[in-house]
Amino acid sequence: MLGVFGVILTLILLMYFAYKGASIIILAPILALLAALLSAGLDAHLMATYTEVFMQAFANYAKSYFPIFMLGAIFGKLMDESGAAKAIAHGVAEKFGKERALLAVVISCAVLTYGGVSLFVVAFAVFPIAASLFEQSNIPKKFIPPAIALGSFTFTMTALPGTPQIQNAIPMKYFGTDAYAAPILGISAAIIMGVAGVVYLNREIKKAQEAGEGYGKANEDIAVTAEEDLPPFSTSIIPIIVVLVLNYILGRVVYPKIDGSYLEKFGTDLQSVSGTWSLIISLIAAVLLTILLNRKRFDSILKNVNTGAANSLPTIINTASVVGYGNVIGSLAAFEIVKNAILGVSSNPLISEAISVNVLAGITGSASGGMSISLEALSEQYLTMAAQAGINPQVLHRIASLASGGLDTLPHNGAVVSLLTVCGMTHKDSYKYIFIVSVVIPMLTSIVAIILGNLGVV
């Protein structure tokens, strides 16, 4: 029982210290070794656990996903610096106008994140436009963060088939799927999340305005780029379209026709890697196309590429550290008790998977970290259970992705903190609205998706 106590204690400490701002890079290995010590005592072999379990898992995660993190960060940086991201946001905002300011902000964010632009770049690109639209419409500015969160942290991150966000890429490795797994299920979930979120925020905005709330003090320090200084919308959107189309063609048309038997000598097979390869090639194409279309808009292409690559390092290292912690926990004898408890919640693999991914994403404050820990430990059992129940592995992929986008955005989540900082808001101002659109609605949507998945919807 001391081992189980150690697992639970370190999970609580991970959440607490992460919320307090402690570095996950330092925190994760310390807590992993503490759990090992409490579980095995003097037989814990701490140094071996650190180098052969923690660091091995750390390295495997980086090997699998570093190219996606790096290319996504470079693509985001180039879209930001060229003005292409702002041009897309401007174009969408102009189309909808100030009368539909909320919808304009949500769709602007959705287009950018669905095209592979990182969540952090989206917040920086869209906020000045959102502030202008909300001020013109006299919508309280406390609703800007939840509007951006709805368009960035929810349906485009986890539900829409083909999204190049990492939360949609991770399940491919475990279930032999691609980024377009369970398209009908994903689109259905996306519609529910998007519509419910917009309806909820519109209702809250109306209540606030009826109570006499206006935009509030104008953000005088916002730098708004003049539309004539931005690249055309028509060329700015091309790299995003390329990511989605090329990813689909490679994953669904090209790779299925290729003989991948040569991969046996590498210890893998084509089904396991084709989804990741498709995404890598698509992002490379988008990066090159962004440079080509906007080459005269960069002071230094090399500097921007280098900055984007460097910006990807903290994210991949933090997430890999969380995965290393999870693998140490998974190697402990005490984890068998925890695992059996998780699997014992339900004999249905979709329910069990959704619960385990959601809880671990909430504890770690990371959708990708929580999902990786869960799938690393339990994906084989879920595949076996799904096969027995006649459930398509694509459904496992989509439910895992959807579930990762629930409890991950609790107050200690790094993306939430960054979003509030960019918008000049506090948790007190805006978090209750973020909580509804990025925690409550996605979790309820996951329940609907589980029901549909069990009914055979793919």
GROMACS .gro file of C-alpha atoms in nm:
model
  458
    1MET     CA    1   0.000   0.000   0.000
    2LEU     CA    2   0.295   0.233   0.054
    3GLY     CA    3   0.369   0.205  -0.317
    4VAL     CA    4   0.015   0.307  -0.412
    5PHE     CA    5   0.038   0.594  -0.164
    6GLY     CA    6   0.364   0.699  -0.334
    7VAL     CA    7   0.198   0.704  -0.677
    8ILE     CA    8  -0.094   0.913  -0.553
    9LEU     CA    9   0.128   1.144  -0.345
   10THR     CA   10   0.365   1.220  -0.631
   11LEU     CA   11   0.075   1.287  -0.868
   12ILE     CA   12  -0.066   1.539  -0.619
   13LEU     CA   13   0.276   1.697  -0.573
   14LEU     CA   14   0.324   1.717  -0.950
   15MET     CA   15  -0.001   1.910  -0.986
   16TYR     CA   16   0.067   2.134  -0.685
   17PHE     CA   17   0.423   2.235  -0.772
   18ALA     CA   18   0.341   2.275  -1.142
   19TYR     CA   19   0.067   2.518  -1.041
   20LYS     CA   20   0.322   2.702  -0.825
   21GLY     CA   21   0.547   2.740  -1.128
   22ALA     CA   22   0.813   2.475  -1.057
   23SER     CA   23   0.998   2.351  -1.366
   24ILE     CA   24   0.862   2.017  -1.487
   25ILE     CA   25   1.209   1.936  -1.619
   26ILE     CA   26   1.339   1.922  -1.261
   27LEU     CA   27   1.018   1.821  -1.088
   28ALA     CA   28   0.928   1.515  -1.296
   29PRO     CA   29   1.244   1.306  -1.235
   30ILE     CA   30   1.254   1.394  -0.864
   31LEU     CA   31   0.893   1.285  -0.811
   32ALA     CA   32   0.941   0.977  -1.028
   33LEU     CA   33   1.233   0.864  -0.812
   34LEU     CA   34   1.038   0.947  -0.494
   35ALA     CA   35   0.757   0.720  -0.614
   36ALA     CA   36   1.009   0.445  -0.691
   37LEU     CA   37   1.165   0.483  -0.346
   38LEU     CA   38   0.831   0.464  -0.167
   39SER     CA   39   0.733   0.163  -0.377
   40ALA     CA   40   1.050  -0.046  -0.358
   41GLY     CA   41   1.246   0.102  -0.069
   42LEU     CA   42   1.617   0.031  -0.079
   43ASP     CA   43   1.563  -0.202  -0.376
   44ALA     CA   44   1.449   0.090  -0.591
   45HIS     CA   45   1.786   0.121  -0.774
   46LEU     CA   46   1.729   0.491  -0.822
   47MET     CA   47   2.011   0.563  -1.066
   48ALA     CA   48   1.912   0.275  -1.291
   49THR     CA   49   1.550   0.387  -1.272
   50TYR     CA   50   1.654   0.737  -1.373
   51THR     CA   51   1.883   0.651  -1.664
   52GLU     CA   52   1.720   0.332  -1.794
   53VAL     CA   53   1.350   0.403  -1.739
   54PHE     CA   54   1.296   0.778  -1.707
   55MET     CA   55   1.553   0.890  -1.963
   56GLN     CA   56   1.475   0.603  -2.199
   57ALA     CA   57   1.108   0.708  -2.210
   58PHE     CA   58   1.216   1.074  -2.239
   59ALA     CA   59   1.434   0.992  -2.540
   60ASN     CA   60   1.170   0.772  -2.707
   61TYR     CA   61   0.910   1.048  -2.682
   62ALA     CA   62   1.149   1.307  -2.823
   63LYS     CA   63   1.240   1.069  -3.106
   64SER     CA   64   0.876   1.016  -3.197
   65TYR     CA   65   0.744   1.372  -3.171
   66PHE     CA   66   1.030   1.623  -3.177
   67PRO     CA   67   1.005   1.678  -3.556
   68ILE     CA   68   0.635   1.768  -3.522
   69PHE     CA   69   0.697   2.005  -3.230
   70MET     CA   70   0.992   2.169  -3.410
   71LEU     CA   71   0.829   2.205  -3.752
   72GLY     CA   72   0.505   2.329  -3.596
   73ALA     CA   73   0.696   2.594  -3.400
   74ILE     CA   74   0.893   2.704  -3.709
   75PHE     CA   75   0.575   2.720  -3.916
   76GLY     CA   76   0.402   2.923  -3.646
   77LYS     CA   77   0.694   3.164  -3.618
   78LEU     CA   78   0.708   3.221  -3.994
   79MET     CA   79   0.330   3.270  -4.017
   80ASP     CA   80   0.355   3.521  -3.733
   81GLU     CA   81   0.656   3.718  -3.855
   82SER     CA   82   0.535   3.733  -4.214
   83GLY     CA   83   0.202   3.871  -4.101
   84ALA     CA   84   0.021   3.576  -4.263
   85ALA     CA   85  -0.143   3.471  -3.936
   86LYS     CA   86  -0.271   3.825  -3.878
   87ALA     CA   87  -0.385   3.846  -4.241
   88ILE     CA   88  -0.599   3.536  -4.195
   89ALA     CA   89  -0.746   3.675  -3.874
   90HIS     CA   90  -0.812   4.011  -4.044
   91GLY     CA   91  -0.976   3.839  -4.341
   92VAL     CA   92  -1.209   3.633  -4.124
   93ALA     CA   93  -1.293   3.930  -3.901
   94GLU     CA   94  -1.372   4.145  -4.205
   95LYS     CA   95  -1.600   3.874  -4.342
   96PHE     CA   96  -1.806   3.847  -4.023
   97GLY     CA   97  -1.784   4.208  -3.907
   98LYS     CA   98  -1.824   4.356  -3.562
   99GLU     CA   99  -2.186   4.238  -3.545
  100ARG     CA  100  -2.056   3.883  -3.510
  101ALA     CA  101  -1.734   3.965  -3.329
  102LEU     CA  102  -1.735   3.652  -3.113
  103LEU     CA  103  -1.783   3.420  -3.409
  104ALA     CA  104  -1.513   3.605  -3.604
  105VAL     CA  105  -1.260   3.551  -3.324
  106VAL     CA  106  -1.348   3.183  -3.275
  107ILE     CA  107  -1.327   3.105  -3.646
  108SER     CA  108  -1.002   3.301  -3.688
  109CYS     CA  109  -0.843   3.091  -3.415
  110ALA     CA  110  -0.993   2.772  -3.557
  111VAL     CA  111  -0.855   2.831  -3.907
  112LEU     CA  112  -0.505   2.897  -3.773
  113THR     CA  113  -0.488   2.604  -3.529
  114TYR     CA  114  -0.646   2.362  -3.776
  115GLY     CA  115  -0.375   2.462  -4.020
  116GLY     CA  116  -0.096   2.378  -3.776
  117VAL     CA  117  -0.012   2.716  -3.624
  118SER     CA  118   0.079   2.673  -3.257
  119LEU     CA  119  -0.170   2.778  -2.990
  120PHE     CA  120   0.065   3.043  -2.851
  121VAL     CA  121   0.118   3.212  -3.189
  122VAL     CA  122  -0.260   3.214  -3.244
  123ALA     CA  123  -0.317   3.402  -2.919
  124PHE     CA  124  -0.062   3.669  -3.012
  125ALA     CA  125  -0.192   3.701  -3.369
  126VAL     CA  126  -0.564   3.714  -3.290
  127PHE     CA  127  -0.570   3.917  -2.967
  128PRO     CA  128  -0.522   4.265  -3.123
  129ILE     CA  129  -0.799   4.196  -3.375
  130ALA     CA  130  -1.025   4.050  -3.105
  131ALA     CA  131  -0.967   4.354  -2.884
  132SER     CA  132  -1.059   4.589  -3.168
  133LEU     CA  133  -1.375   4.396  -3.260
  134PHE     CA  134  -1.490   4.358  -2.901
  135GLU     CA  135  -1.430   4.726  -2.826
  136GLN     CA  136  -1.631   4.833  -3.134
  137SER     CA  137  -1.912   4.595  -3.030
  138ASN     CA  138  -1.886   4.699  -2.661
  139ILE     CA  139  -1.837   4.337  -2.555
  140PRO     CA  140  -1.659   4.308  -2.217
  141LYS     CA  141  -1.295   4.225  -2.284
  142LYS     CA  142  -1.302   3.950  -2.021
  143PHE     CA  143  -1.462   3.737  -2.293
  144ILE     CA  144  -1.161   3.759  -2.527
  145PRO     CA  145  -0.964   3.476  -2.355
  146PRO     CA  146  -1.254   3.225  -2.361
  147ALA     CA  147  -1.327   3.315  -2.725
  148ILE     CA  148  -0.965   3.243  -2.820
  149ALA     CA  149  -0.966   2.929  -2.602
  150LEU     CA  150  -1.280   2.800  -2.776
  151GLY     CA  151  -1.125   2.840  -3.119
  152SER     CA  152  -0.781   2.710  -3.019
  153PHE     CA  153  -0.799   2.469  -2.726
  154THR     CA  154  -1.103   2.261  -2.818
  155PHE     CA  155  -1.243   2.126  -3.144
  156THR     CA  156  -0.950   2.216  -3.371
  157MET     CA  157  -0.702   2.069  -3.123
  158THR     CA  158  -0.866   1.733  -3.059
  159ALA     CA  159  -1.176   1.670  -3.269
  160LEU     CA  160  -1.144   1.775  -3.631
  161PRO     CA  161  -0.992   1.495  -3.840
  162GLY     CA  162  -0.660   1.591  -3.995
  163THR     CA  163  -0.560   1.855  -3.741
  164PRO     CA  164  -0.180   1.860  -3.720
  165GLN     CA  165  -0.181   1.952  -3.350
  166ILE     CA  166   0.022   1.709  -3.136
  167GLN     CA  167  -0.288   1.593  -2.947
  168ASN     CA  168  -0.408   1.434  -3.270
  169ALA     CA  169  -0.067   1.293  -3.360
  170ILE     CA  170   0.015   1.099  -3.042
  171PRO     CA  171  -0.254   0.826  -3.073
  172MET     CA  172  -0.128   0.731  -3.422
  173LYS     CA  173   0.175   0.556  -3.274
  174TYR     CA  174  -0.033   0.341  -3.039
  175PHE     CA  175  -0.329   0.251  -3.259
  176GLY     CA  176  -0.175   0.240  -3.607
  177THR     CA  177  -0.403   0.519  -3.727
  178ASP     CA  178  -0.353   0.845  -3.912
  179ALA     CA  179  -0.451   1.207  -3.845
  180TYR     CA  180  -0.788   1.157  -4.015
  181ALA     CA  181  -0.899   0.877  -3.781
  182ALA     CA  182  -1.274   0.846  -3.714
  183PRO     CA  183  -1.374   1.145  -3.932
  184ILE     CA  184  -1.751   1.129  -3.874
  185LEU     CA  185  -1.704   1.097  -3.498
  186GLY     CA  186  -1.453   1.382  -3.498
  187ILE     CA  187  -1.664   1.619  -3.706
  188SER     CA  188  -1.971   1.545  -3.492
  189ALA     CA  189  -1.774   1.623  -3.175
  190ALA     CA  190  -1.632   1.941  -3.330
  191ILE     CA  191  -1.980   2.069  -3.419
  192ILE     CA  192  -2.108   2.002  -3.067
  193MET     CA  193  -1.812   2.178  -2.903
  194GLY     CA  194  -1.810   2.474  -3.139
  195VAL     CA  195  -2.185   2.541  -3.137
  196ALA     CA  196  -2.227   2.484  -2.762
  197GLY     CA  197  -1.930   2.710  -2.686
  198VAL     CA  198  -2.054   2.995  -2.906
  199VAL     CA  199  -2.409   2.970  -2.770
  200TYR     CA  200  -2.281   2.972  -2.411
  201LEU     CA  201  -2.049   3.270  -2.461
  202ASN     CA  202  -2.314   3.468  -2.649
  203ARG     CA  203  -2.555   3.411  -2.361
  204GLU     CA  204  -2.297   3.525  -2.104
  205ILE     CA  205  -2.206   3.830  -2.314
  206LYS     CA  206  -2.573   3.929  -2.339
  207LYS     CA  207  -2.616   3.892  -1.961
  208ALA     CA  208  -2.310   4.108  -1.897
  209GLN     CA  209  -2.424   4.378  -2.138
  210GLU     CA  210  -2.775   4.381  -1.988
  211ALA     CA  211  -2.611   4.431  -1.648
  212GLY     CA  212  -2.442   4.743  -1.784
  213GLU     CA  213  -2.097   4.601  -1.856
  214GLY     CA  214  -1.910   4.742  -2.152
  215TYR     CA  215  -1.571   4.670  -2.303
  216GLY     CA  216  -1.390   4.840  -2.017
  217LYS     CA  217  -1.070   5.037  -2.030
  218ALA     CA  218  -0.921   5.038  -2.380
  219ASN     CA  219  -0.595   4.850  -2.430
  220GLU     CA  220  -0.382   5.146  -2.535
  221ASP     CA  221  -0.063   4.942  -2.573
  222ILE     CA  222  -0.200   4.709  -2.839
  223ALA     CA  223  -0.008   4.732  -3.164
  224VAL     CA  224  -0.256   4.682  -3.449
  225THR     CA  225  -0.100   4.614  -3.789
  226ALA     CA  226  -0.265   4.806  -4.070
  227GLU     CA  227  -0.435   4.578  -4.321
  228GLU     CA  228  -0.239   4.726  -4.612
  229ASP     CA  229   0.085   4.618  -4.440
  230LEU     CA  230  -0.024   4.254  -4.430
  231PRO     CA  231   0.010   3.992  -4.704
  232PRO     CA  232  -0.305   3.903  -4.900
  233PHE     CA  233  -0.549   3.662  -4.735
  234SER     CA  234  -0.549   3.448  -5.051
  235THR     CA  235  -0.177   3.370  -5.030
  236SER     CA  236  -0.166   3.355  -4.649
  237ILE     CA  237  -0.418   3.071  -4.639
  238ILE     CA  238  -0.234   2.853  -4.894
  239PRO     CA  239   0.020   2.693  -4.654
  240ILE     CA  240  -0.262   2.597  -4.417
  241ILE     CA  241  -0.456   2.432  -4.699
  242VAL     CA  242  -0.139   2.250  -4.807
  243VAL     CA  243  -0.089   2.102  -4.458
  244LEU     CA  244  -0.440   1.957  -4.453
  245VAL     CA  245  -0.456   1.835  -4.813
  246LEU     CA  246  -0.104   1.693  -4.838
  247ASN     CA  247  -0.141   1.520  -4.500
  248TYR     CA  248  -0.458   1.350  -4.626
  249ILE     CA  249  -0.310   1.248  -4.963
  250LEU     CA  250   0.004   1.101  -4.810
  251GLY     CA  251  -0.171   0.921  -4.525
  252ARG     CA  252  -0.474   0.789  -4.715
  253VAL     CA  253  -0.352   0.754  -5.076
  254VAL     CA  254   0.027   0.737  -5.110
  255TYR     CA  255   0.157   0.537  -4.813
  256PRO     CA  256  -0.108   0.263  -4.823
  257LYS     CA  257   0.022   0.171  -5.171
  258ILE     CA  258   0.388   0.155  -5.070
  259ASP     CA  259   0.567  -0.169  -4.983
  260GLY     CA  260   0.696  -0.108  -4.632
  261SER     CA  261   0.858  -0.448  -4.575
  262TYR     CA  262   1.201  -0.283  -4.563
  263LEU     CA  263   1.104  -0.129  -4.230
  264GLU     CA  264   1.133  -0.468  -4.058
  265LYS     CA  265   1.507  -0.417  -4.025
  266PHE     CA  266   1.431  -0.091  -3.841
  267GLY     CA  267   1.204  -0.273  -3.597
  268THR     CA  268   0.881  -0.108  -3.712
  269ASP     CA  269   0.618  -0.121  -3.987
  270LEU     CA  270   0.468   0.130  -4.226
  271GLN     CA  271   0.133   0.152  -4.048
  272SER     CA  272   0.308   0.263  -3.727
  273VAL     CA  273   0.502   0.548  -3.885
  274SER     CA  274   0.311   0.660  -4.196
  275GLY     CA  275   0.085   0.897  -4.002
  276THR     CA  276   0.383   1.074  -3.845
  277TRP     CA  277   0.572   1.081  -4.174
  278SER     CA  278   0.272   1.234  -4.352
  279LEU     CA  279   0.249   1.508  -4.092
  280ILE     CA  280   0.624   1.582  -4.101
  281ILE     CA  281   0.631   1.612  -4.480
  282SER     CA  282   0.317   1.830  -4.480
  283LEU     CA  283   0.465   2.070  -4.226
  284ILE     CA  284   0.794   2.088  -4.417
  285ALA     CA  285   0.601   2.177  -4.732
  286ALA     CA  286   0.405   2.444  -4.542
  287VAL     CA  287   0.725   2.594  -4.400
  288LEU     CA  288   0.891   2.613  -4.743
  289LEU     CA  289   0.578   2.756  -4.901
  290THR     CA  290   0.543   3.022  -4.630
  291ILE     CA  291   0.903   3.128  -4.692
  292LEU     CA  292   0.853   3.133  -5.069
  293LEU     CA  293   0.531   3.335  -5.058
  294ASN     CA  294   0.657   3.586  -4.801
  295ARG     CA  295   1.034   3.593  -4.860
  296LYS     CA  296   1.044   3.974  -4.894
  297ARG     CA  297   0.860   4.022  -4.563
  298PHE     CA  298   1.131   3.866  -4.346
  299ASP     CA  299   1.426   4.064  -4.211
  300SER     CA  300   1.608   3.732  -4.181
  301ILE     CA  301   1.456   3.398  -4.279
  302LEU     CA  302   1.738   3.211  -4.102
  303LYS     CA  303   1.684   3.404  -3.779
  304ASN     CA  304   1.312   3.325  -3.778
  305VAL     CA  305   1.368   2.958  -3.852
  306ASN     CA  306   1.628   2.939  -3.574
  307THR     CA  307   1.397   3.116  -3.329
  308GLY     CA  308   1.108   2.886  -3.413
  309ALA     CA  309   1.326   2.578  -3.366
  310ALA     CA  310   1.455   2.708  -3.033
  311ASN     CA  311   1.101   2.789  -2.916
  312SER     CA  312   1.001   2.425  -2.963
  313LEU     CA  313   1.258   2.296  -2.713
  314PRO     CA  314   1.090   2.394  -2.383
  315THR     CA  315   0.760   2.238  -2.492
  316ILE     CA  316   0.903   1.906  -2.608
  317ILE     CA  317   1.138   1.878  -2.308
  318ASN     CA  318   0.861   1.955  -2.058
  319THR     CA  319   0.626   1.702  -2.216
  320ALA     CA  320   0.897   1.437  -2.250
  321SER     CA  321   0.978   1.484  -1.880
  322VAL     CA  322   0.614   1.422  -1.788
  323VAL     CA  323   0.620   1.109  -2.006
  324GLY     CA  324   0.940   0.993  -1.834
  325TYR     CA  325   0.768   1.033  -1.499
  326GLY     CA  326   0.471   0.833  -1.625
  327ASN     CA  327   0.690   0.550  -1.745
  328VAL     CA  328   0.864   0.523  -1.408
  329ILE     CA  329   0.523   0.506  -1.242
  330GLY     CA  330   0.417   0.244  -1.495
  331SER     CA  331   0.721   0.030  -1.415
  332LEU     CA  332   0.638   0.006  -1.043
  333ALA     CA  333   0.469  -0.300  -0.897
  334ALA     CA  334   0.225  -0.068  -0.721
  335PHE     CA  335   0.104   0.061  -1.056
  336GLU     CA  336  -0.056  -0.275  -1.129
  337ILE     CA  337  -0.305  -0.195  -0.854
  338VAL     CA  338  -0.366   0.152  -0.999
  339LYS     CA  339  -0.395   0.013  -1.353
  340ASN     CA  340  -0.642  -0.255  -1.248
  341ALA     CA  341  -0.846   0.013  -1.070
  342ILE     CA  342  -0.855   0.224  -1.389
  343LEU     CA  343  -0.947  -0.074  -1.606
  344GLY     CA  344  -1.198  -0.183  -1.345
  345VAL     CA  345  -1.395   0.141  -1.374
  346SER     CA  346  -1.558   0.000  -1.684
  347SER     CA  347  -1.524  -0.302  -1.909
  348ASN     CA  348  -1.583  -0.065  -2.199
  349PRO     CA  349  -1.245   0.046  -2.340
  350LEU     CA  350  -1.373   0.386  -2.454
  351ILE     CA  351  -1.502   0.480  -2.109
  352SER     CA  352  -1.187   0.355  -1.935
  353GLU     CA  353  -0.962   0.532  -2.187
  354ALA     CA  354  -1.150   0.861  -2.158
  355ILE     CA  355  -1.128   0.858  -1.779
  356SER     CA  356  -0.759   0.770  -1.761
  357VAL     CA  357  -0.654   1.024  -2.026
  358ASN     CA  358  -0.869   1.300  -1.874
  359VAL     CA  359  -0.750   1.247  -1.518
  360LEU     CA  360  -0.381   1.228  -1.612
  361ALA     CA  361  -0.412   1.533  -1.841
  362GLY     CA  362  -0.566   1.723  -1.551
  363ILE     CA  363  -0.298   1.620  -1.304
  364THR     CA  364  -0.010   1.702  -1.536
  365GLY     CA  365  -0.174   2.014  -1.678
  366SER     CA  366  -0.087   1.883  -2.021
  367ALA     CA  367  -0.314   1.724  -2.282
  368SER     CA  368  -0.023   1.562  -2.465
  369GLY     CA  369   0.157   1.459  -2.146
  370GLY     CA  370  -0.149   1.304  -1.983
  371MET     CA  371  -0.247   1.118  -2.299
  372SER     CA  372   0.106   0.987  -2.351
  373ILE     CA  373   0.125   0.851  -1.996
  374SER     CA  374  -0.212   0.680  -2.029
  375LEU     CA  375  -0.154   0.527  -2.372
  376GLU     CA  376   0.199   0.417  -2.292
  377ALA     CA  377   0.068   0.217  -1.998
  378LEU     CA  378  -0.271   0.101  -2.121
  379SER     CA  379  -0.302   0.120  -2.503
  380GLU     CA  380  -0.238  -0.252  -2.555
  381GLN     CA  381  -0.515  -0.342  -2.311
  382TYR     CA  382  -0.748  -0.095  -2.482
  383LEU     CA  383  -0.672  -0.243  -2.823
  384THR     CA  384  -0.744  -0.593  -2.693
  385MET     CA  385  -1.066  -0.483  -2.524
  386ALA     CA  386  -1.173  -0.293  -2.837
  387ALA     CA  387  -1.109  -0.594  -3.059
  388GLN     CA  388  -1.324  -0.808  -2.831
  389ALA     CA  389  -1.601  -0.547  -2.840
  390GLY     CA  390  -1.577  -0.496  -3.216
  391ILE     CA  391  -1.465  -0.132  -3.179
  392ASN     CA  392  -1.250   0.019  -3.456
  393PRO     CA  393  -0.902   0.140  -3.339
  394GLN     CA  394  -0.984   0.471  -3.510
  395VAL     CA  395  -1.247   0.528  -3.243
  396LEU     CA  396  -0.986   0.466  -2.971
  397HIS     CA  397  -0.769   0.731  -3.139
  398ARG     CA  398  -1.044   0.991  -3.151
  399ILE     CA  399  -1.169   0.930  -2.796
  400ALA     CA  400  -0.813   0.955  -2.660
  401SER     CA  401  -0.761   1.283  -2.843
  402LEU     CA  402  -1.096   1.425  -2.730
  403ALA     CA  403  -1.041   1.319  -2.368
  404SER     CA  404  -0.700   1.488  -2.358
  405GLY     CA  405  -0.872   1.821  -2.417
  406GLY     CA  406  -1.087   1.817  -2.104
  407LEU     CA  407  -0.927   1.850  -1.762
  408ASP     CA  408  -0.598   1.960  -1.919
  409THR     CA  409  -0.706   2.326  -1.907
  410LEU     CA  410  -0.743   2.349  -1.532
  411PRO     CA  411  -0.602   2.673  -1.379
  412HIS     CA  412  -0.242   2.544  -1.366
  413ASN     CA  413  -0.228   2.472  -1.741
  414GLY     CA  414   0.053   2.663  -1.910
  415ALA     CA  415  -0.153   2.757  -2.216
  416VAL     CA  416  -0.426   2.906  -1.995
  417VAL     CA  417  -0.174   3.112  -1.800
  418SER     CA  418  -0.009   3.233  -2.121
  419LEU     CA  419  -0.343   3.321  -2.283
  420LEU     CA  420  -0.455   3.527  -1.984
  421THR     CA  421  -0.118   3.704  -1.981
  422VAL     CA  422  -0.138   3.791  -2.352
  423CYS     CA  423  -0.492   3.926  -2.307
  424GLY     CA  424  -0.409   4.120  -1.990
  425MET     CA  425  -0.672   3.933  -1.791
  426THR     CA  426  -0.659   3.737  -1.465
  427HIS     CA  427  -0.804   3.402  -1.364
  428LYS     CA  428  -1.063   3.593  -1.164
  429ASP     CA  429  -1.167   3.790  -1.474
  430SER     CA  430  -1.200   3.516  -1.732
  431TYR     CA  431  -1.123   3.166  -1.608
  432LYS     CA  432  -1.482   3.063  -1.527
  433TYR     CA  433  -1.573   3.116  -1.894
  434ILE     CA  434  -1.259   2.934  -2.013
  435PHE     CA  435  -1.350   2.648  -1.778
  436ILE     CA  436  -1.693   2.602  -1.937
  437VAL     CA  437  -1.579   2.617  -2.302
  438SER     CA  438  -1.256   2.417  -2.265
  439VAL     CA  439  -1.330   2.177  -1.978
  440VAL     CA  440  -1.703   2.124  -1.922
  441ILE     CA  441  -1.825   2.127  -2.283
  442PRO     CA  442  -1.539   1.907  -2.415
  443MET     CA  443  -1.596   1.653  -2.137
  444LEU     CA  444  -1.969   1.639  -2.211
  445THR     CA  445  -1.885   1.607  -2.580
  446SER     CA  446  -1.656   1.313  -2.500
  447ILE     CA  447  -1.951   1.136  -2.340
  448VAL     CA  448  -2.157   1.184  -2.657
  449ALA     CA  449  -1.863   1.063  -2.867
  450ILE     CA  450  -1.827   0.752  -2.651
  451ILE     CA  451  -2.194   0.670  -2.705
  452LEU     CA  452  -2.159   0.721  -3.081
  453GLY     CA  453  -1.836   0.519  -3.089
  454ASN     CA  454  -2.004   0.228  -2.915
  455LEU     CA  455  -2.283   0.246  -3.172
  456GLY     CA  456  -2.027   0.196  -3.448
  457VAL     CA  457  -1.988   0.554  -3.571
  458VAL     CA  458  -1.641   0.601  -3.719
   0.00000   0.00000   0.00000
